[in-house]
């Protein structure tokens, strides 16, 4: 039974699972980043006219931040039902919600047509986007993590993470092509709608692939074991959220701290740089977009490499390297952008994203390995998404406000360095999780008391002390 619960799938089936997670996260992040790029380039003109350009951009980024505010709620709802019903069902729902909201943004009337109703509708759709994305990430990385084995989990689980640069690549690529082919007036008039409407095609493709994969075997084993325990009259299983906060609160805090530098640096490097390069250094929109476009391709390539390295030397060393890297690179980043040379701008964004990838790649396996199966979706999602409210959500807003107040990149670089310090502390106190058996993470003693995690590195309360066990755990106790 232990083997059936945790045996790796065939290479062909694992590739389908990875493809299903990757296409879904690519679509989700395409939708999310498309909004961020449009907020920097065009929404200030269409939905917040009459303001000073920088003030209009601030208001536009404010609606961008609203999407982050909805992500914790999505994490709670999708995490709860994902731990109760399974990963696959909730991933299909998140894809439909995100794609539908993005398609609707492409049909929105502007302020010139309906007045203040336009930014209100835009904000509502942004909330739906954020809610869906809050549930997407945890399920996508768990679907891969729970199908694979510990030996190469970091590598395979890093592939859904490449959905972020792939989505950024698609969103920036489409916007870059449109700005190159259309005049500024045409782009503002109708061209900006095209990439939002294209989301509908991507959703259909993602839905077709995602429906073709099976549920995680680790989850099915844990669910069968929980049902067996209920049939035997065992204590009622706690709600996933309650169990996470009771037994995994330390892991949640570690995950939140780990996300600070990763989240803040990413949105400064990819979203705020569009504002900084065009308003502060005088570079064209096309130049800034091209730099992000090329650097995103490099970002996509290095993430699996960082994930594979985390399988060799551990999640923590790779993550810590990335945090130190973005801190050291903060001041050179802005110095290179200030040069107004495209090659140096490209170097600034590329190196920043390489260091970011060192944090982002092992994050999927690292967070999955912290939590027990029947609370893993909730735990990973809560840790990841609640931190986004304090990190990614206000990052472009804070950076833009600092630029407006000080007319200098120095406070923004210090802001990134502070985030890196917080991440170094969080990951520094965490235990290594690289060799953890996800099936064995569900071990529980009679009465629901947690078994010690030993050297598995999952932190306090790592065993599923929510009144559940697993076949793998039973075999280990025997």
Short mmCIF file of N, CA and C in Angstrom, two decimals, residues 64-160:
data_model
loop_
_atom_site.label_atom_id
_atom_site.label_comp_id
_atom_site.label_asym_id
_atom_site.label_seq_id
_atom_site.Cartn_x
_atom_site.Cartn_y
_atom_site.Cartn_z
N UNK A 64 -4.54 47.12 -9.95
CA UNK A 64 -3.66 45.95 -10.09
C UNK A 64 -3.46 45.27 -8.73
N UNK A 65 -3.27 46.08 -7.70
CA UNK A 65 -3.05 45.54 -6.35
C UNK A 65 -4.30 44.89 -5.79
N UNK A 66 -5.48 45.34 -6.22
CA UNK A 66 -6.73 44.76 -5.75
C UNK A 66 -6.79 43.26 -6.07
N UNK A 67 -6.23 42.88 -7.20
CA UNK A 67 -6.21 41.46 -7.55
C UNK A 67 -5.45 40.63 -6.53
N UNK A 68 -4.40 41.19 -5.98
CA UNK A 68 -3.64 40.49 -4.95
C UNK A 68 -4.46 40.35 -3.68
N UNK A 69 -5.28 41.35 -3.38
CA UNK A 69 -6.08 41.30 -2.16
C UNK A 69 -7.06 40.14 -2.19
N UNK A 70 -7.49 39.74 -3.39
CA UNK A 70 -8.43 38.63 -3.51
C UNK A 70 -7.74 37.28 -3.48
N UNK A 71 -6.43 37.26 -3.66
CA UNK A 71 -5.73 35.98 -3.72
C UNK A 71 -5.79 35.20 -2.41
N UNK A 72 -5.65 35.81 -1.23
CA UNK A 72 -5.78 35.02 0.00
C UNK A 72 -7.14 34.36 0.14
N UNK A 73 -8.20 35.06 -0.27
CA UNK A 73 -9.53 34.46 -0.21
C UNK A 73 -9.61 33.27 -1.15
N UNK A 74 -9.04 33.42 -2.34
CA UNK A 74 -9.00 32.28 -3.26
C UNK A 74 -8.21 31.13 -2.69
N UNK A 75 -7.11 31.44 -1.98
CA UNK A 75 -6.31 30.39 -1.36
C UNK A 75 -7.11 29.63 -0.31
N UNK A 76 -7.89 30.36 0.49
CA UNK A 76 -8.69 29.71 1.53
C UNK A 76 -9.76 28.82 0.93
N UNK A 77 -10.49 29.34 -0.04
CA UNK A 77 -11.62 28.60 -0.61
C UNK A 77 -11.13 27.42 -1.45
N UNK A 78 -10.21 27.70 -2.39
CA UNK A 78 -9.71 26.61 -3.22
C UNK A 78 -8.90 25.61 -2.41
N UNK A 79 -8.14 26.10 -1.43
CA UNK A 79 -7.37 25.19 -0.59
C UNK A 79 -8.26 24.24 0.18
N UNK A 80 -9.35 24.77 0.76
CA UNK A 80 -10.27 23.93 1.54
C UNK A 80 -10.87 22.83 0.67
N UNK A 81 -11.43 23.23 -0.46
CA UNK A 81 -12.09 22.24 -1.31
C UNK A 81 -11.09 21.36 -2.07
N UNK A 82 -9.90 21.91 -2.34
CA UNK A 82 -8.86 21.10 -2.98
C UNK A 82 -8.37 20.00 -2.06
N UNK A 83 -8.32 20.27 -0.75
CA UNK A 83 -7.92 19.24 0.21
C UNK A 83 -9.05 18.26 0.49
N UNK A 84 -10.29 18.68 0.26
CA UNK A 84 -11.44 17.79 0.50
C UNK A 84 -11.84 17.00 -0.74
N UNK A 85 -11.83 17.66 -1.90
CA UNK A 85 -12.37 17.05 -3.12
C UNK A 85 -11.29 16.60 -4.10
N UNK A 86 -10.11 17.18 -4.01
CA UNK A 86 -9.05 16.83 -4.95
C UNK A 86 -8.51 18.05 -5.67
N UNK A 87 -7.31 17.89 -6.23
CA UNK A 87 -6.64 19.00 -6.88
C UNK A 87 -7.23 19.32 -8.26
N UNK A 88 -7.56 18.29 -9.02
CA UNK A 88 -7.93 18.46 -10.42
C UNK A 88 -9.19 19.29 -10.59
N UNK A 89 -10.25 19.00 -9.84
CA UNK A 89 -11.52 19.71 -10.00
C UNK A 89 -11.34 21.21 -9.78
N UNK A 90 -10.59 21.55 -8.76
CA UNK A 90 -10.42 22.97 -8.43
C UNK A 90 -9.54 23.68 -9.44
N UNK A 91 -8.60 22.95 -10.04
CA UNK A 91 -7.75 23.56 -11.06
C UNK A 91 -8.53 23.89 -12.32
N UNK A 92 -9.48 23.05 -12.67
CA UNK A 92 -10.33 23.34 -13.83
C UNK A 92 -11.18 24.59 -13.57
N UNK A 93 -11.72 24.69 -12.37
CA UNK A 93 -12.54 25.85 -12.02
C UNK A 93 -11.72 27.14 -12.03
N UNK A 94 -10.52 27.09 -11.47
CA UNK A 94 -9.69 28.31 -11.43
C UNK A 94 -9.34 28.78 -12.83
N UNK A 95 -9.09 27.84 -13.73
CA UNK A 95 -8.76 28.20 -15.11
C UNK A 95 -9.93 28.89 -15.80
N UNK A 96 -11.13 28.36 -15.59
CA UNK A 96 -12.32 28.96 -16.21
C UNK A 96 -12.60 30.36 -15.65
N UNK A 97 -12.43 30.52 -14.36
CA UNK A 97 -12.68 31.83 -13.75
C UNK A 97 -11.69 32.88 -14.24
N UNK A 98 -10.41 32.54 -14.24
CA UNK A 98 -9.41 33.49 -14.66
C UNK A 98 -9.59 33.87 -16.13
N UNK A 99 -9.75 32.87 -16.98
CA UNK A 99 -9.91 33.13 -18.40
C UNK A 99 -11.15 33.93 -18.72
N UNK A 100 -12.25 33.62 -18.04
CA UNK A 100 -13.49 34.36 -18.27
C UNK A 100 -13.37 35.82 -17.89
N UNK A 101 -12.73 36.09 -16.76
CA UNK A 101 -12.56 37.48 -16.32
C UNK A 101 -11.66 38.25 -17.27
N UNK A 102 -10.60 37.61 -17.74
CA UNK A 102 -9.68 38.29 -18.65
C UNK A 102 -10.35 38.59 -19.98
N UNK A 103 -11.10 37.64 -20.50
CA UNK A 103 -11.83 37.86 -21.75
C UNK A 103 -12.81 39.03 -21.60
N UNK A 104 -13.47 39.09 -20.44
CA UNK A 104 -14.43 40.17 -20.21
C UNK A 104 -13.75 41.54 -20.15
N UNK A 105 -12.52 41.60 -19.62
CA UNK A 105 -11.80 42.87 -19.60
C UNK A 105 -11.60 43.39 -21.02
N UNK A 106 -11.37 42.48 -21.95
CA UNK A 106 -11.20 42.89 -23.34
C UNK A 106 -12.45 43.48 -23.96
N UNK A 107 -13.60 43.27 -23.34
CA UNK A 107 -14.87 43.81 -23.85
C UNK A 107 -15.35 45.03 -23.06
N UNK A 108 -14.60 45.44 -22.05
CA UNK A 108 -15.06 46.53 -21.17
C UNK A 108 -15.17 47.87 -21.89
N UNK A 109 -16.22 48.63 -21.61
CA UNK A 109 -16.25 50.02 -22.06
C UNK A 109 -15.29 50.86 -21.22
N UNK A 110 -14.79 51.92 -21.78
CA UNK A 110 -13.83 52.77 -21.07
C UNK A 110 -14.53 53.91 -20.36
N UNK A 111 -13.74 54.72 -19.66
CA UNK A 111 -14.27 55.88 -18.93
C UNK A 111 -14.97 56.85 -19.87
N UNK A 112 -14.48 56.98 -21.08
CA UNK A 112 -15.08 57.91 -22.05
C UNK A 112 -16.49 57.48 -22.44
N UNK A 113 -16.80 56.19 -22.28
CA UNK A 113 -18.11 55.66 -22.69
C UNK A 113 -19.10 55.61 -21.54
N UNK A 114 -18.68 55.09 -20.39
CA UNK A 114 -19.63 54.87 -19.28
C UNK A 114 -19.23 55.59 -18.00
N UNK A 115 -18.18 56.41 -18.06
CA UNK A 115 -17.80 57.19 -16.88
C UNK A 115 -17.20 56.33 -15.78
N UNK A 116 -17.58 56.62 -14.55
CA UNK A 116 -16.97 55.95 -13.39
C UNK A 116 -17.31 54.47 -13.30
N UNK A 117 -18.32 54.03 -14.03
CA UNK A 117 -18.64 52.60 -14.03
C UNK A 117 -17.50 51.78 -14.63
N UNK A 118 -16.70 52.38 -15.51
CA UNK A 118 -15.62 51.66 -16.17
C UNK A 118 -14.57 51.19 -15.17
N UNK A 119 -13.98 52.06 -14.35
CA UNK A 119 -13.00 51.55 -13.38
C UNK A 119 -13.60 50.62 -12.34
N UNK A 120 -14.91 50.79 -12.04
CA UNK A 120 -15.56 49.88 -11.09
C UNK A 120 -15.64 48.47 -11.67
N UNK A 121 -16.05 48.37 -12.92
CA UNK A 121 -16.12 47.06 -13.58
C UNK A 121 -14.73 46.44 -13.73
N UNK A 122 -13.76 47.29 -14.05
CA UNK A 122 -12.40 46.81 -14.17
C UNK A 122 -11.91 46.22 -12.85
N UNK A 123 -12.20 46.90 -11.78
CA UNK A 123 -11.78 46.44 -10.45
C UNK A 123 -12.47 45.12 -10.09
N UNK A 124 -13.75 44.99 -10.41
CA UNK A 124 -14.49 43.76 -10.13
C UNK A 124 -13.88 42.57 -10.86
N UNK A 125 -13.56 42.75 -12.13
CA UNK A 125 -12.96 41.66 -12.89
C UNK A 125 -11.56 41.33 -12.39
N UNK A 126 -10.87 42.36 -11.92
CA UNK A 126 -9.56 42.13 -11.35
C UNK A 126 -9.65 41.30 -10.06
N UNK A 127 -10.71 41.53 -9.28
CA UNK A 127 -10.93 40.73 -8.08
C UNK A 127 -11.15 39.26 -8.43
N UNK A 128 -11.90 39.00 -9.49
CA UNK A 128 -12.14 37.63 -9.93
C UNK A 128 -10.83 36.98 -10.38
N UNK A 129 -10.01 37.74 -11.11
CA UNK A 129 -8.70 37.23 -11.52
C UNK A 129 -7.87 36.82 -10.29
N UNK A 130 -7.81 37.71 -9.32
CA UNK A 130 -7.01 37.43 -8.13
C UNK A 130 -7.53 36.24 -7.35
N UNK A 131 -8.85 36.12 -7.23
CA UNK A 131 -9.46 35.00 -6.52
C UNK A 131 -9.08 33.69 -7.19
N UNK A 132 -9.16 33.66 -8.52
CA UNK A 132 -8.83 32.43 -9.24
C UNK A 132 -7.36 32.09 -9.13
N UNK A 133 -6.49 33.09 -9.24
CA UNK A 133 -5.06 32.83 -9.16
C UNK A 133 -4.65 32.38 -7.77
N UNK A 134 -5.36 32.86 -6.74
CA UNK A 134 -5.08 32.42 -5.38
C UNK A 134 -5.26 30.92 -5.21
N UNK A 135 -6.14 30.32 -5.98
CA UNK A 135 -6.36 28.88 -5.90
C UNK A 135 -5.58 28.08 -6.91
N UNK A 136 -5.10 28.76 -7.96
CA UNK A 136 -4.42 28.05 -9.05
C UNK A 136 -3.05 27.53 -8.65
N UNK A 137 -2.23 28.39 -8.07
CA UNK A 137 -0.82 28.04 -7.88
C UNK A 137 -0.65 26.78 -7.02
N UNK A 138 -1.32 26.74 -5.87
CA UNK A 138 -1.14 25.61 -4.97
C UNK A 138 -1.52 24.29 -5.62
N UNK A 139 -2.65 24.27 -6.30
CA UNK A 139 -3.10 23.04 -6.93
C UNK A 139 -2.18 22.58 -8.04
N UNK A 140 -1.69 23.52 -8.84
CA UNK A 140 -0.85 23.16 -9.99
C UNK A 140 0.47 22.54 -9.54
N UNK A 141 1.12 23.15 -8.56
CA UNK A 141 2.42 22.61 -8.13
C UNK A 141 2.24 21.32 -7.34
N UNK A 142 1.11 21.17 -6.63
CA UNK A 142 0.89 19.94 -5.87
C UNK A 142 0.59 18.77 -6.79
N UNK A 143 -0.12 19.04 -7.87
CA UNK A 143 -0.45 17.96 -8.80
C UNK A 143 0.82 17.30 -9.32
N UNK A 144 1.84 18.11 -9.59
CA UNK A 144 3.12 17.57 -10.05
C UNK A 144 3.92 16.99 -8.89
N UNK A 145 4.00 17.72 -7.80
CA UNK A 145 4.80 17.27 -6.65
C UNK A 145 4.32 15.93 -6.12
N UNK A 146 3.02 15.73 -6.07
CA UNK A 146 2.45 14.51 -5.50
C UNK A 146 2.48 13.33 -6.47
N UNK A 147 2.74 13.58 -7.74
CA UNK A 147 2.88 12.48 -8.69
C UNK A 147 4.31 11.97 -8.77
N UNK A 148 5.28 12.82 -8.50
CA UNK A 148 6.67 12.44 -8.66
C UNK A 148 7.27 11.86 -7.39
N UNK A 149 8.56 11.52 -7.47
CA UNK A 149 9.27 10.99 -6.31
C UNK A 149 10.22 12.06 -5.80
N UNK A 150 10.75 11.83 -4.61
CA UNK A 150 11.57 12.84 -3.96
C UNK A 150 12.87 13.11 -4.72
N UNK A 151 13.38 12.14 -5.44
CA UNK A 151 14.69 12.28 -6.06
C UNK A 151 14.74 13.42 -7.07
N UNK A 152 13.67 13.61 -7.85
CA UNK A 152 13.66 14.67 -8.87
C UNK A 152 12.47 15.61 -8.70
N UNK A 153 11.94 15.67 -7.50
CA UNK A 153 10.75 16.49 -7.27
C UNK A 153 11.01 17.97 -7.54
N UNK A 154 12.17 18.46 -7.13
CA UNK A 154 12.48 19.86 -7.35
C UNK A 154 12.47 20.22 -8.83
N UNK A 155 13.01 19.33 -9.66
CA UNK A 155 13.04 19.58 -11.11
C UNK A 155 11.64 19.57 -11.71
N UNK A 156 10.88 18.49 -11.45
CA UNK A 156 9.57 18.40 -12.07
C UNK A 156 8.60 19.45 -11.52
N UNK A 157 8.66 19.72 -10.24
CA UNK A 157 7.74 20.72 -9.66
C UNK A 157 8.09 22.13 -10.09
N UNK A 158 9.31 22.34 -10.59
CA UNK A 158 9.68 23.68 -11.05
C UNK A 158 9.03 24.01 -12.39
N UNK A 159 8.57 23.01 -13.12
CA UNK A 159 7.98 23.30 -14.44
C UNK A 159 6.70 24.10 -14.36
N UNK A 160 5.78 23.81 -13.43
CA UNK A 160 4.64 24.74 -13.31
C UNK A 160 5.08 26.16 -12.98
#
